[in-house]
Amino acid sequence: MDESVGVLDGLWMWLEALPLSARIGESAWFPFLESIHVVASTFLFGSILMLDLRLLGRASVSHRISRIVAEIVPWTLAAALLAVLTGFPLFSTRATHYAHNIAFQIKIVLLLLAATNMLWYHLRTARTIASWDTAPKPISAARFAGMCSVFMWIGVMLSGRWVGHLL
Ligand code: HEM
């Protein structure tokens, strides 16, 4: 547990003192929201893994990458939105505790890295996709993006799991 007093601690204390945060933390809303958070996170992870395995040339190699992206990424983004919409109320119940929770800190850093990796792939690497869209083994930049994504999202899931187990 990180004992330092952060600049945002005033904000976290304000957030957790809100009547709604207390209501969620002291009722069945917490396990209900956490259950949806777990389902959304698992759906997000599973759908991203399908694309990453294609980028690594390990699955669906007979399908064009652009088609897999077009059919899967909208679902991934919907699951991510649901994970954020359920994660924030969970966080608000004990904001100061979670903000200083090392597993939560690692999860948020990995989430930001995974989002950056995804954006870099879609905005930079995929610019040349026309030349490798059907290739069973895509270009090294695409494979690298796929590999980074797999490890970062495994890290998000594992650190997320640990959040509730660190006092
Ligand atoms: C968008 C991607 C996200 C993924 C994939 C994700 C994944 C997870 C996972 C797997 C857990 C463990 C659940 C369990 O097994 O009990 C978890 C817990 C948690 N997540 Fe997330 N999460 C995401 C975003 C967020 C965000 C944006 C927040 C808050 C701002 C958040 C707040 C929390 C909290 C507070 C817990 C711990 C609840 C407890 O005390 O048990 N999550 N998350």
XYZ file of C-alpha atoms and ligand atoms in Angstrom:
210
model
C 0.000 0.000 0.000
C 1.406 3.379 -1.017
C 1.339 5.597 2.163
C 2.243 8.927 0.458
C -0.259 11.825 0.534
C -1.113 12.571 -3.102
C -2.154 15.898 -4.613
C -5.456 14.313 -5.590
C -6.268 12.969 -2.136
C -8.627 15.875 -1.499
C -10.573 14.909 -4.624
C -10.647 11.205 -3.641
C -11.922 12.094 -0.149
C -14.631 14.319 -1.669
C -15.629 11.526 -4.079
C -15.910 8.792 -1.450
C -17.874 11.117 0.877
C -20.641 11.541 -1.737
C -23.931 9.944 -0.568
C -24.095 7.899 -3.807
C -20.572 6.476 -3.257
C -21.504 5.449 0.292
C -24.787 3.953 -0.958
C -22.976 1.828 -3.574
C -20.275 0.734 -1.105
C -22.752 -0.363 1.570
C -25.274 -2.184 -0.641
C -25.693 -4.976 -3.193
C -24.830 -2.381 -5.841
C -21.107 -3.024 -5.261
C -21.100 -6.786 -6.046
C -23.648 -6.161 -8.835
C -21.431 -3.513 -10.488
C -18.328 -5.617 -9.908
C -19.971 -8.615 -11.590
C -20.733 -6.509 -14.676
C -17.177 -5.128 -14.482
C -15.778 -8.679 -14.568
C -18.031 -9.735 -17.493
C -17.191 -6.565 -19.478
C -13.452 -6.977 -18.750
C -13.480 -10.628 -19.800
C -15.388 -9.823 -23.011
C -12.947 -6.987 -23.751
C -9.919 -9.225 -23.121
C -11.326 -12.131 -25.162
C -12.211 -9.983 -28.182
C -8.832 -8.204 -28.161
C -7.061 -11.579 -27.922
C -8.764 -12.733 -31.148
C -7.350 -9.724 -33.025
C -3.929 -10.005 -31.364
C -3.622 -13.687 -32.325
C -4.367 -12.718 -35.958
C -1.744 -9.944 -35.794
C 0.715 -12.536 -34.450
C -0.199 -14.883 -37.332
C -1.432 -17.485 -34.814
C -5.194 -17.613 -35.549
C -7.759 -16.814 -38.287
C -4.866 -16.483 -40.791
C -7.239 -17.154 -43.714
C -9.179 -13.974 -42.830
C -8.194 -10.400 -43.759
C -7.018 -8.428 -40.707
C -9.121 -5.407 -41.707
C -12.257 -7.569 -41.686
C -11.496 -8.923 -38.193
C -10.859 -5.356 -36.996
C -14.131 -4.098 -38.529
C -16.180 -6.923 -36.985
C -14.537 -7.174 -33.543
C -13.258 -3.721 -32.483
C -16.754 -2.144 -32.107
C -17.593 -4.897 -29.559
C -14.233 -4.373 -27.827
C -14.898 -0.643 -27.505
C -18.431 -1.285 -26.179
C -17.027 -3.685 -23.551
C -14.332 -1.124 -22.622
C -16.987 1.561 -22.160
C -18.998 -0.777 -19.909
C -15.848 -1.637 -17.897
C -15.122 2.074 -17.359
C -18.791 2.902 -16.540
C -18.842 0.170 -13.864
C -15.237 0.644 -12.705
C -15.644 4.301 -11.793
C -18.503 3.773 -9.286
C -16.520 0.883 -7.762
C -13.552 3.218 -7.442
C -15.654 6.019 -5.927
C -16.671 3.845 -2.935
C -13.100 3.819 -1.544
C -11.299 6.257 -3.845
C -8.421 7.100 -1.469
C -7.788 3.422 -0.759
C -7.800 2.438 -4.454
C -5.719 5.460 -5.505
C -2.968 4.273 -3.135
C -3.438 0.592 -3.987
C -0.313 -0.537 -5.906
C -2.287 -3.132 -7.923
C -4.795 -0.462 -8.985
C -1.953 1.926 -9.911
C -0.306 -0.786 -12.040
C -3.675 -1.567 -13.689
C -4.327 2.059 -14.673
C -0.764 2.475 -16.079
C -1.165 -0.754 -18.104
C -4.603 0.397 -19.315
C -3.070 3.648 -20.612
C -0.164 1.759 -22.255
C -2.567 -0.743 -23.871
C -4.734 2.113 -25.191
C -1.621 3.884 -26.578
C -0.460 0.653 -28.240
C -3.901 0.185 -29.825
C -4.038 3.801 -31.072
C -0.502 3.574 -32.496
C -1.465 0.397 -34.364
C -4.673 1.860 -35.819
C -3.300 5.358 -36.604
C 0.249 4.439 -37.706
C 0.979 0.768 -38.365
C -2.337 0.046 -40.148
C -1.693 2.828 -42.727
C 0.127 0.249 -44.903
C -2.342 -2.607 -44.267
C -3.272 -2.927 -47.946
C 0.085 -4.641 -48.557
C -0.170 -7.193 -45.707
C -3.924 -7.464 -44.959
C -4.167 -11.066 -46.194
C -0.643 -12.149 -45.165
C -0.722 -15.139 -42.747
C 2.328 -13.535 -41.028
C 1.837 -9.704 -40.889
C 4.667 -7.153 -40.821
C 6.853 -7.058 -37.684
C 5.288 -3.780 -36.421
C 1.855 -5.431 -36.447
C 3.154 -8.564 -34.728
C 4.881 -6.366 -32.129
C 1.618 -4.495 -31.491
C -0.186 -7.816 -31.076
C 2.425 -9.167 -28.646
C 2.481 -5.974 -26.544
C -1.309 -5.998 -26.411
C -1.489 -9.603 -25.179
C 0.972 -8.980 -22.322
C -0.501 -5.588 -21.354
C -4.092 -6.888 -21.173
C -2.989 -9.995 -19.206
C -1.337 -7.507 -16.836
C -4.558 -5.451 -16.597
C -6.621 -8.548 -15.762
C -4.131 -9.872 -13.186
C -3.550 -6.513 -11.471
C -7.335 -5.894 -11.511
C -7.797 -9.194 -9.729
C -5.252 -8.238 -7.106
C -6.839 -4.848 -6.357
C -9.444 -6.336 -4.026
C -6.852 -8.506 -2.251
C -4.428 -5.755 -1.191
C -5.373 -4.089 2.113
C -11.328 -0.743 -19.235
C -10.652 -1.683 -18.794
C -10.727 -2.369 -17.445
C -10.519 -3.698 -17.245
C -10.202 -4.738 -18.307
C -10.655 -3.943 -15.807
C -10.500 -5.187 -15.219
C -10.711 -5.435 -13.870
C -10.657 -6.765 -13.272
C -10.372 -8.072 -14.029
C -10.918 -6.613 -11.936
C -11.010 -7.743 -10.883
C -12.416 -8.026 -10.597
C -12.516 -9.236 -9.661
O -12.136 -10.303 -10.051
O -12.980 -9.059 -8.559
C -11.110 -5.208 -11.697
C -11.373 -4.683 -10.442
C -11.553 -3.337 -10.231
N -11.605 -2.346 -11.185
Fe -11.301 -2.564 -13.169
N -10.934 -2.763 -15.157
C -10.985 -1.775 -16.124
C -11.218 -0.437 -15.906
C -11.415 0.118 -14.656
C -11.549 1.542 -14.412
C -11.460 2.628 -15.494
C -11.737 1.691 -13.055
C -11.933 2.952 -12.235
C -11.731 4.155 -12.590
C -11.726 0.357 -12.469
C -11.924 0.097 -11.125
C -11.809 -1.147 -10.540
C -11.898 -1.389 -9.105
C -12.121 -0.330 -8.039
C -11.736 -2.769 -8.911
C -11.644 -3.526 -7.578
C -12.897 -3.797 -6.929
C -12.616 -4.598 -5.635
O -12.290 -3.978 -4.622
O -12.710 -5.803 -5.695
N -11.520 -0.576 -13.459
N -10.990 -4.517 -12.885
